[in-house]
PDB file of C-alpha atoms in Angstrom:
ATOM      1  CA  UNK F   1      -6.190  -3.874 -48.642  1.00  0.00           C
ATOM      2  CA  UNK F   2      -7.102  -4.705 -45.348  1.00  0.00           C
ATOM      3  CA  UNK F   3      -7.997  -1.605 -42.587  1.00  0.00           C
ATOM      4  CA  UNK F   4      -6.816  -1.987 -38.895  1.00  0.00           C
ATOM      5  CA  UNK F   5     -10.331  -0.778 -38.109  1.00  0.00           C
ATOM      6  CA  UNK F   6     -11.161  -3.753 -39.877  1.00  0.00           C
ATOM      7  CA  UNK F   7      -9.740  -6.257 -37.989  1.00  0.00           C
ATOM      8  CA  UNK F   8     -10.104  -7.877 -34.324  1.00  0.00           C
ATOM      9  CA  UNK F   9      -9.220  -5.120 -31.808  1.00  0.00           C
ATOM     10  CA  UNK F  10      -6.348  -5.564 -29.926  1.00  0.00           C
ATOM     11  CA  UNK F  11      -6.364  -7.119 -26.549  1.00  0.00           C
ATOM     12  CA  UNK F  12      -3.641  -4.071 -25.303  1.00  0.00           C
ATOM     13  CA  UNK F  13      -2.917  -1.682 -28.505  1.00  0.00           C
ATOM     14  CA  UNK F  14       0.605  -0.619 -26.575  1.00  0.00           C
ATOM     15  CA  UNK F  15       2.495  -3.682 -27.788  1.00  0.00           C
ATOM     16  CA  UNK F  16       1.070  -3.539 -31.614  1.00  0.00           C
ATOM     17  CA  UNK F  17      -0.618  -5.749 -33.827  1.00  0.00           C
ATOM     18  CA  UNK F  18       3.052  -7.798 -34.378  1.00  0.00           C
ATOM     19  CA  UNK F  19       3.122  -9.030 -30.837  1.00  0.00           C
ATOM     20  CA  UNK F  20      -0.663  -9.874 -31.031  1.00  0.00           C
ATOM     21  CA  UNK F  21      -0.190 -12.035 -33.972  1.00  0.00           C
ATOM     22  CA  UNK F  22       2.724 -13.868 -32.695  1.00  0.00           C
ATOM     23  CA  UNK F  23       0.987 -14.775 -29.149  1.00  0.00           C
ATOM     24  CA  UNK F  24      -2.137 -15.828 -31.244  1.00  0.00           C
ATOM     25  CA  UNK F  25       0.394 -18.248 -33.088  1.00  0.00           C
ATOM     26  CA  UNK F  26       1.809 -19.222 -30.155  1.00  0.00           C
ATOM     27  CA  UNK F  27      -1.341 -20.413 -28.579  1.00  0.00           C
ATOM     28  CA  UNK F  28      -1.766 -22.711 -31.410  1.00  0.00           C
ATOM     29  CA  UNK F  29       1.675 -24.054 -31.444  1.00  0.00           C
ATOM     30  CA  UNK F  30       1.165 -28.190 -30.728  1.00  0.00           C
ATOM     31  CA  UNK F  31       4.199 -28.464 -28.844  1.00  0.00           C
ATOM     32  CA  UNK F  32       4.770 -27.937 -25.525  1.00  0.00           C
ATOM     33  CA  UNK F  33       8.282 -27.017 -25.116  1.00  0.00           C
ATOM     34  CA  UNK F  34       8.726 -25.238 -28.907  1.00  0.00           C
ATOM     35  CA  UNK F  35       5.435 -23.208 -27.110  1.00  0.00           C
ATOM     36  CA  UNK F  36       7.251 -22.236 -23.890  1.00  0.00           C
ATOM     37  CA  UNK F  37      10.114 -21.185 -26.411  1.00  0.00           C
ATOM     38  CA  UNK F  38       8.146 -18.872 -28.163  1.00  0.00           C
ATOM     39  CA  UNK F  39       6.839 -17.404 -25.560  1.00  0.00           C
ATOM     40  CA  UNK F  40       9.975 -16.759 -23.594  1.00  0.00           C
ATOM     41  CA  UNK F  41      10.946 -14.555 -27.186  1.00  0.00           C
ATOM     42  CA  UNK F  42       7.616 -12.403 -27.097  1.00  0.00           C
ATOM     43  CA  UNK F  43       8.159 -11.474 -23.552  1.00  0.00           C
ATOM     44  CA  UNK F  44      11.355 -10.302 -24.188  1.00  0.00           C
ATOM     45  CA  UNK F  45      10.652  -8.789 -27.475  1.00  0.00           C
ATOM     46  CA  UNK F  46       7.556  -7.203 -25.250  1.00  0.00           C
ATOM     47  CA  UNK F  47      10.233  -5.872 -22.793  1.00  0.00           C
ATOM     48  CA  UNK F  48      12.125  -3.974 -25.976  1.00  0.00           C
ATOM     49  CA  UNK F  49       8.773  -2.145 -26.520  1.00  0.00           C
ATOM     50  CA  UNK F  50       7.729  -1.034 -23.290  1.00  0.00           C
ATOM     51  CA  UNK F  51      10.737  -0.593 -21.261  1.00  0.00           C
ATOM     52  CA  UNK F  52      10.179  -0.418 -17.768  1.00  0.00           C
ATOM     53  CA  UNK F  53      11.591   1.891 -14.566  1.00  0.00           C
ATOM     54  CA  UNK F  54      11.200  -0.690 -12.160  1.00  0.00           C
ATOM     55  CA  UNK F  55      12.880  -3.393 -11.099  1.00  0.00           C
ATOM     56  CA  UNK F  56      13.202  -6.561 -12.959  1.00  0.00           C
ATOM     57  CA  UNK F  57      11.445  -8.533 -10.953  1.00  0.00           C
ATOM     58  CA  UNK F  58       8.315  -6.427 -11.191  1.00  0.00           C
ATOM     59  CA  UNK F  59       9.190  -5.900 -15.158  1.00  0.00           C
ATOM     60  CA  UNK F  60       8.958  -9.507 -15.473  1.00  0.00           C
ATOM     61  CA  UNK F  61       5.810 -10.089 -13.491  1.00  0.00           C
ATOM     62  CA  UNK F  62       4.225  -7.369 -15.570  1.00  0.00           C
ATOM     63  CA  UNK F  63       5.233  -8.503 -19.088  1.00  0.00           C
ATOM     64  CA  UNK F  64       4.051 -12.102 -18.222  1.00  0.00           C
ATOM     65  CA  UNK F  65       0.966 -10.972 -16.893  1.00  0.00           C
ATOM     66  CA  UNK F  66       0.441  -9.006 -20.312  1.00  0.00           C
ATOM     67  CA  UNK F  67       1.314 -11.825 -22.529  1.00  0.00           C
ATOM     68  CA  UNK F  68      -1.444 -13.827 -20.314  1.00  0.00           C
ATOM     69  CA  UNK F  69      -4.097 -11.637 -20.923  1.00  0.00           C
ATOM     70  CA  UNK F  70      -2.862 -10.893 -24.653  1.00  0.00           C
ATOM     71  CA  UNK F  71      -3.428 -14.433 -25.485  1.00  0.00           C
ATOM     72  CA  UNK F  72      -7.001 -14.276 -23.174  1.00  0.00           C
ATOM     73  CA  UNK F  73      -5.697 -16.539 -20.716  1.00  0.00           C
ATOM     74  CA  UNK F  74      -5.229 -19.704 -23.279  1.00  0.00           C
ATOM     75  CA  UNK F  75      -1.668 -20.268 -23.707  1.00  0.00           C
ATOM     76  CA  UNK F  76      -0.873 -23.495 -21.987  1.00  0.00           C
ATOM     77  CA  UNK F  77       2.719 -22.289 -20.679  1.00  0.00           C
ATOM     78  CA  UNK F  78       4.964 -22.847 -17.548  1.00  0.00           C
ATOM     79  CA  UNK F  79       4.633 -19.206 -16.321  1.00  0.00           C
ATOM     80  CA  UNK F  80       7.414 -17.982 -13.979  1.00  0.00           C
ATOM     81  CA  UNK F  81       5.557 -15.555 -12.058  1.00  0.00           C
ATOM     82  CA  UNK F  82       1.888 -15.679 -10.712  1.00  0.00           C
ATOM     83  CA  UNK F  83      -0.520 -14.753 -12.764  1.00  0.00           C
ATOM     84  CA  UNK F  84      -3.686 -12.636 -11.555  1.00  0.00           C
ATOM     85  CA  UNK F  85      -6.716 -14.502 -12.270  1.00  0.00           C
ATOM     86  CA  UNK F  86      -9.050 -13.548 -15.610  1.00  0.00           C
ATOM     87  CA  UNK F  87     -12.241 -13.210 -12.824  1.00  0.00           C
ATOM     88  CA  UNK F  88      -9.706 -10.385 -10.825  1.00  0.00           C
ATOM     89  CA  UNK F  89      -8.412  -8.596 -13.984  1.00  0.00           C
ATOM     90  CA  UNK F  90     -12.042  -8.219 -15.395  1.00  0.00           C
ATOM     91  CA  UNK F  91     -13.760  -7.192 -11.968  1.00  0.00           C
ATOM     92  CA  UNK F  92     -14.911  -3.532 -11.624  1.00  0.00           C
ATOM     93  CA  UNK F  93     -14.703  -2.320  -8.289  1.00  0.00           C
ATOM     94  CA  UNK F  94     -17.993  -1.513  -6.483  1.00  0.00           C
ATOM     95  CA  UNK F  95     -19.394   1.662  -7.229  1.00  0.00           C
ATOM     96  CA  UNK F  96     -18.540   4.054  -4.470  1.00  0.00           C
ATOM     97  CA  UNK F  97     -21.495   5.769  -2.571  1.00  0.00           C
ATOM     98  CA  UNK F  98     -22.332   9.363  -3.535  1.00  0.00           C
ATOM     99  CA  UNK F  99     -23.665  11.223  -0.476  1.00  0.00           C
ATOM    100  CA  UNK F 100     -26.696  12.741  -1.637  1.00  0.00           C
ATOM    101  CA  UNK F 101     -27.303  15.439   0.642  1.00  0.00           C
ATOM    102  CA  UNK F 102     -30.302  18.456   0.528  1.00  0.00           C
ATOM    103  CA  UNK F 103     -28.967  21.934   0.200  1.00  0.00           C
ATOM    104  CA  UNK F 104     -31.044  24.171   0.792  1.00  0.00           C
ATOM    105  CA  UNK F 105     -28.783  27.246  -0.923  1.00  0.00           C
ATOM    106  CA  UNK F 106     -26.507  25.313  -3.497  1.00  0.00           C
ATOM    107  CA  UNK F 107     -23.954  28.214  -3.802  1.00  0.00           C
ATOM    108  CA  UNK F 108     -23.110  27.914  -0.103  1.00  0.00           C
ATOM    109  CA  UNK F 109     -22.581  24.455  -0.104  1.00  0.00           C
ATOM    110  CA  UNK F 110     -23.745  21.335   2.686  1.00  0.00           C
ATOM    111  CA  UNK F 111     -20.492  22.278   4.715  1.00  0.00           C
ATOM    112  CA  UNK F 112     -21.248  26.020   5.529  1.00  0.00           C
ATOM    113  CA  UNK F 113     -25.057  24.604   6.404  1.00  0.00           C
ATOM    114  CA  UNK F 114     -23.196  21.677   8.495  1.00  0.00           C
ATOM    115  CA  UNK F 115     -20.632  24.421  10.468  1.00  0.00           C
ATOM    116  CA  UNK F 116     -24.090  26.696  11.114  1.00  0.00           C
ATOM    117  CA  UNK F 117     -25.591  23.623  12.895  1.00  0.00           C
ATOM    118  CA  UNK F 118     -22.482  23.161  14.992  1.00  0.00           C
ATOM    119  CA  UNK F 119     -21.995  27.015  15.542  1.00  0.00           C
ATOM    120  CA  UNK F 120     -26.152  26.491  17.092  1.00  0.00           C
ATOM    121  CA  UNK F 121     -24.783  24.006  19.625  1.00  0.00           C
ATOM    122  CA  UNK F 122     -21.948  25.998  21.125  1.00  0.00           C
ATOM    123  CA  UNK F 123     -22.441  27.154  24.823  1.00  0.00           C
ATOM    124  CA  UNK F 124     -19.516  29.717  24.947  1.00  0.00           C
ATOM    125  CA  UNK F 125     -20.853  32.711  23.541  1.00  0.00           C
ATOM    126  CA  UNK F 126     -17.457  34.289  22.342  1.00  0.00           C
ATOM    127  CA  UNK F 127     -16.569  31.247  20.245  1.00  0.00           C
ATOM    128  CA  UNK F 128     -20.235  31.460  18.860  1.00  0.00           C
ATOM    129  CA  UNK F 129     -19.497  34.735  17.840  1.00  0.00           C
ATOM    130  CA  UNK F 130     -16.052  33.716  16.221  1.00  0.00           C
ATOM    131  CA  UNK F 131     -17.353  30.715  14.226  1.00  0.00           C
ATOM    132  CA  UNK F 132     -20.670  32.635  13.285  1.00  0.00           C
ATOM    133  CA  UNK F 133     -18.428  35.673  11.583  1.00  0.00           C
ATOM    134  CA  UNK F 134     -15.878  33.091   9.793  1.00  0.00           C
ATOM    135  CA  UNK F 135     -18.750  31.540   8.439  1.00  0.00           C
ATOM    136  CA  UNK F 136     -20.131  34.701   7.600  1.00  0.00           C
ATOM    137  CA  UNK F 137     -16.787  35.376   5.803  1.00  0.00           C
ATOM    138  CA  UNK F 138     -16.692  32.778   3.306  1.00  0.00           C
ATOM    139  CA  UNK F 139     -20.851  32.785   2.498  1.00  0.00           C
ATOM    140  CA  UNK F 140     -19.646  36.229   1.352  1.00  0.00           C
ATOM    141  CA  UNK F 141     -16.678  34.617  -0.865  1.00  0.00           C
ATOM    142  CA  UNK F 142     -19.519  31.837  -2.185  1.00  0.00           C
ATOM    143  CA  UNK F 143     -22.024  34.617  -3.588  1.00  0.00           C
ATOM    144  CA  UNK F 144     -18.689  36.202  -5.143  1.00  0.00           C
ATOM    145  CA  UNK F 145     -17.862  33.312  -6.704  1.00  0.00           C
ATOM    146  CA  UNK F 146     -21.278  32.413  -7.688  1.00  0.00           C
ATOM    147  CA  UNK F 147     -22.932  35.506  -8.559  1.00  0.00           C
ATOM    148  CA  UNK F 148     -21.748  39.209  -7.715  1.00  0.00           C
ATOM    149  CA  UNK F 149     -24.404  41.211  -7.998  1.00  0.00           C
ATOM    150  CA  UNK F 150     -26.371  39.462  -4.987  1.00  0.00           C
ATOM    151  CA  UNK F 151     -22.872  39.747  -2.691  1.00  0.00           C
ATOM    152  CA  UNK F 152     -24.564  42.119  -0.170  1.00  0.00           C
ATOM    153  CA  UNK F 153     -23.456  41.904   3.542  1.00  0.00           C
ATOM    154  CA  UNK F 154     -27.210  41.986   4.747  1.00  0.00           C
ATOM    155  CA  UNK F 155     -28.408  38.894   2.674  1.00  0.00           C
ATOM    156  CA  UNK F 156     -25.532  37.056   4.293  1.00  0.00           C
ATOM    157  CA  UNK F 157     -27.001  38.634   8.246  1.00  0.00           C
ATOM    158  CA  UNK F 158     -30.166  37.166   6.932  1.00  0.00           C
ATOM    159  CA  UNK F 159     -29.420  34.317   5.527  1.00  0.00           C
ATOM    160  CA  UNK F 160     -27.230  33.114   8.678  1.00  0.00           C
ATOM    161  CA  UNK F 161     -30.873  33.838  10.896  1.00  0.00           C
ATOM    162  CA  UNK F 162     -32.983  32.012   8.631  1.00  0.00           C
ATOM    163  CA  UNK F 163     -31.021  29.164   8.542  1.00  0.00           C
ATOM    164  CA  UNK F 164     -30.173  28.833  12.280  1.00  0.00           C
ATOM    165  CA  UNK F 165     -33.762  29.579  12.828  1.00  0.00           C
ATOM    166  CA  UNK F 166     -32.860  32.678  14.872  1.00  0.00           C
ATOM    167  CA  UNK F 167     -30.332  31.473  17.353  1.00  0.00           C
ATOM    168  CA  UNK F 168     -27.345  32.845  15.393  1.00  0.00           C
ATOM    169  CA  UNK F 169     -26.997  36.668  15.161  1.00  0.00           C
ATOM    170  CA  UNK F 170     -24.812  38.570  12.858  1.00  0.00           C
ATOM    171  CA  UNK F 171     -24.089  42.237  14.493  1.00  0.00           C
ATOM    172  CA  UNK F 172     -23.501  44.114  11.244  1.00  0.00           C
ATOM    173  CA  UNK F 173     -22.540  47.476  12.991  1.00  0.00           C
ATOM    174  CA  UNK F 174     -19.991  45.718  14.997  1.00  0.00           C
ATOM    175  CA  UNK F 175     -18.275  43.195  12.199  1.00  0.00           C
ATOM    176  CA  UNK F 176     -16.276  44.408   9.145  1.00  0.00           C
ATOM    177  CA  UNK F 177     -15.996  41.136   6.263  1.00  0.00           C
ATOM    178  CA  UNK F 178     -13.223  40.743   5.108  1.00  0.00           C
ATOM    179  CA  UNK F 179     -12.316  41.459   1.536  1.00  0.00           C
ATOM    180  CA  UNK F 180     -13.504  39.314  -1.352  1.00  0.00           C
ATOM    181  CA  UNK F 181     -12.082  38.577  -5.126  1.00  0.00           C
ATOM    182  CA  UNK F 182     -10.802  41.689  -6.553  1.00  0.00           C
ATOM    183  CA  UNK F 183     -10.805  43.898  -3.552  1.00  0.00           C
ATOM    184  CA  UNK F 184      -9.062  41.531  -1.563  1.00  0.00           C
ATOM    185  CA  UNK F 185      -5.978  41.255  -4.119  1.00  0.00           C
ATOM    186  CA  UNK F 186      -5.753  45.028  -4.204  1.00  0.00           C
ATOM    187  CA  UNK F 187      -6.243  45.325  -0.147  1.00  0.00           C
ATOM    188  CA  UNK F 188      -3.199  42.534  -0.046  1.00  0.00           C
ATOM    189  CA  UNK F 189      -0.975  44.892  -2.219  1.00  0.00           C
ATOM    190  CA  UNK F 190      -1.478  47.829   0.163  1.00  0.00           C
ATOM    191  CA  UNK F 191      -4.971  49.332  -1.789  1.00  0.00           C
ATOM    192  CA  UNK F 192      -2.305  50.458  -4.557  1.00  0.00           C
ATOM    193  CA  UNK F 193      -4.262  49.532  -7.873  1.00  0.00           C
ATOM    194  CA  UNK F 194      -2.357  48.342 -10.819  1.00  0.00           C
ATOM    195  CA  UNK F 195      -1.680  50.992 -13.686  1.00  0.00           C
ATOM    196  CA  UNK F 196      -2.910  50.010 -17.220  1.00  0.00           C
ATOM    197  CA  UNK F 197       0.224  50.281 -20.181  1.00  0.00           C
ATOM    198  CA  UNK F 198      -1.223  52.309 -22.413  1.00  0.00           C
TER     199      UNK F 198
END
């Protein structure tokens, strides 16, 4: 008894190892017009597999296409759509490029270090003051999300002057964060805190 693990791997396992076979025979078939025959019945018997929600003109571009690259590009056929080149099929697109950037405090992220430069380079002093506590804001929600016990409002003032290299100022005794995780869910509900069913 012969194992499918044991045999060649399929070129595209959705059709089956029947449809396989019979474009492998196919391809050896001598005759050019009992060839095109043959193939004209596998596409359609392909079709009955795989039916598709498109239109028929795209259904038959794809199935021909298939049967193509089932047989590995050898069967010597009149094909009545265009078929994508083997080279085209085969190519893997260029890798994309990863912007590798330096963080200097991972759980804040390059963006809130980016929005600190920009906040540096802002004339008006009230918009300063506006971007400088949003950012504040949500370097609070990053050390909630990444570690609660160091979610203090005073490592955030320092942190925002050590990494504008003093020109942005957080005035703790005149700015009130806004709430954060669990606090926030009860402060949205009205401070009422859910009762436990006993």
């Amino acid at each position: 008894m012969q194992y499918n693990t044991q045999r060649e791997q399929l070129v595209m396992p959705e059709y089956g190892r029947g449809v396989q076979m019979m474009v492998d025979m196919a391809v050896q078939i001598e005759d050019r017009n009992e060839r095109q025959r043959c193939a004209n019945t596998i596409v359609k018997i392909m079709a009955s597999l795989l039916p598709s929600s498109t239109s028929k003109e795209d259904e038959q571009h794809r199935l021909w296409n298939h049967l193509a690259r089932i047989a590995h590009y050898k069967l010597d056929i009149d094909y009545p759509v265009n078929i994508v080149p083997q080279e085209e099929v085969q190519a893997h697109p260029a890798p994309l490029p990863y912007p590798m950037k330096a963080i200097k405090r991972r759980h804040y992220g390059y963006l809130v270090e980016q929005t600190l430069d920009y906040a540096k380079t802002l004339e008006d002093e009230e918009m300063r003051r506006f971007v400088t506590e949003s950012i504040a804001n949500q370097m609070k929600q990053d050390l909630f999300i990444w570690n609660r016990d160091s979610m203090d409002n005073a490592l955030v003032a320092q942190d925002i002057e050590r990494y504008s290299h003093g020109k942005l100022q957080l005035d703790l005794d005149n700015f009130t964060f806004d709430s954060v995780g669990e606090s926030a869910l009860q402060h949205s509900e009205g401070g009422k805190k859910r009762k436990r069913k006993k």
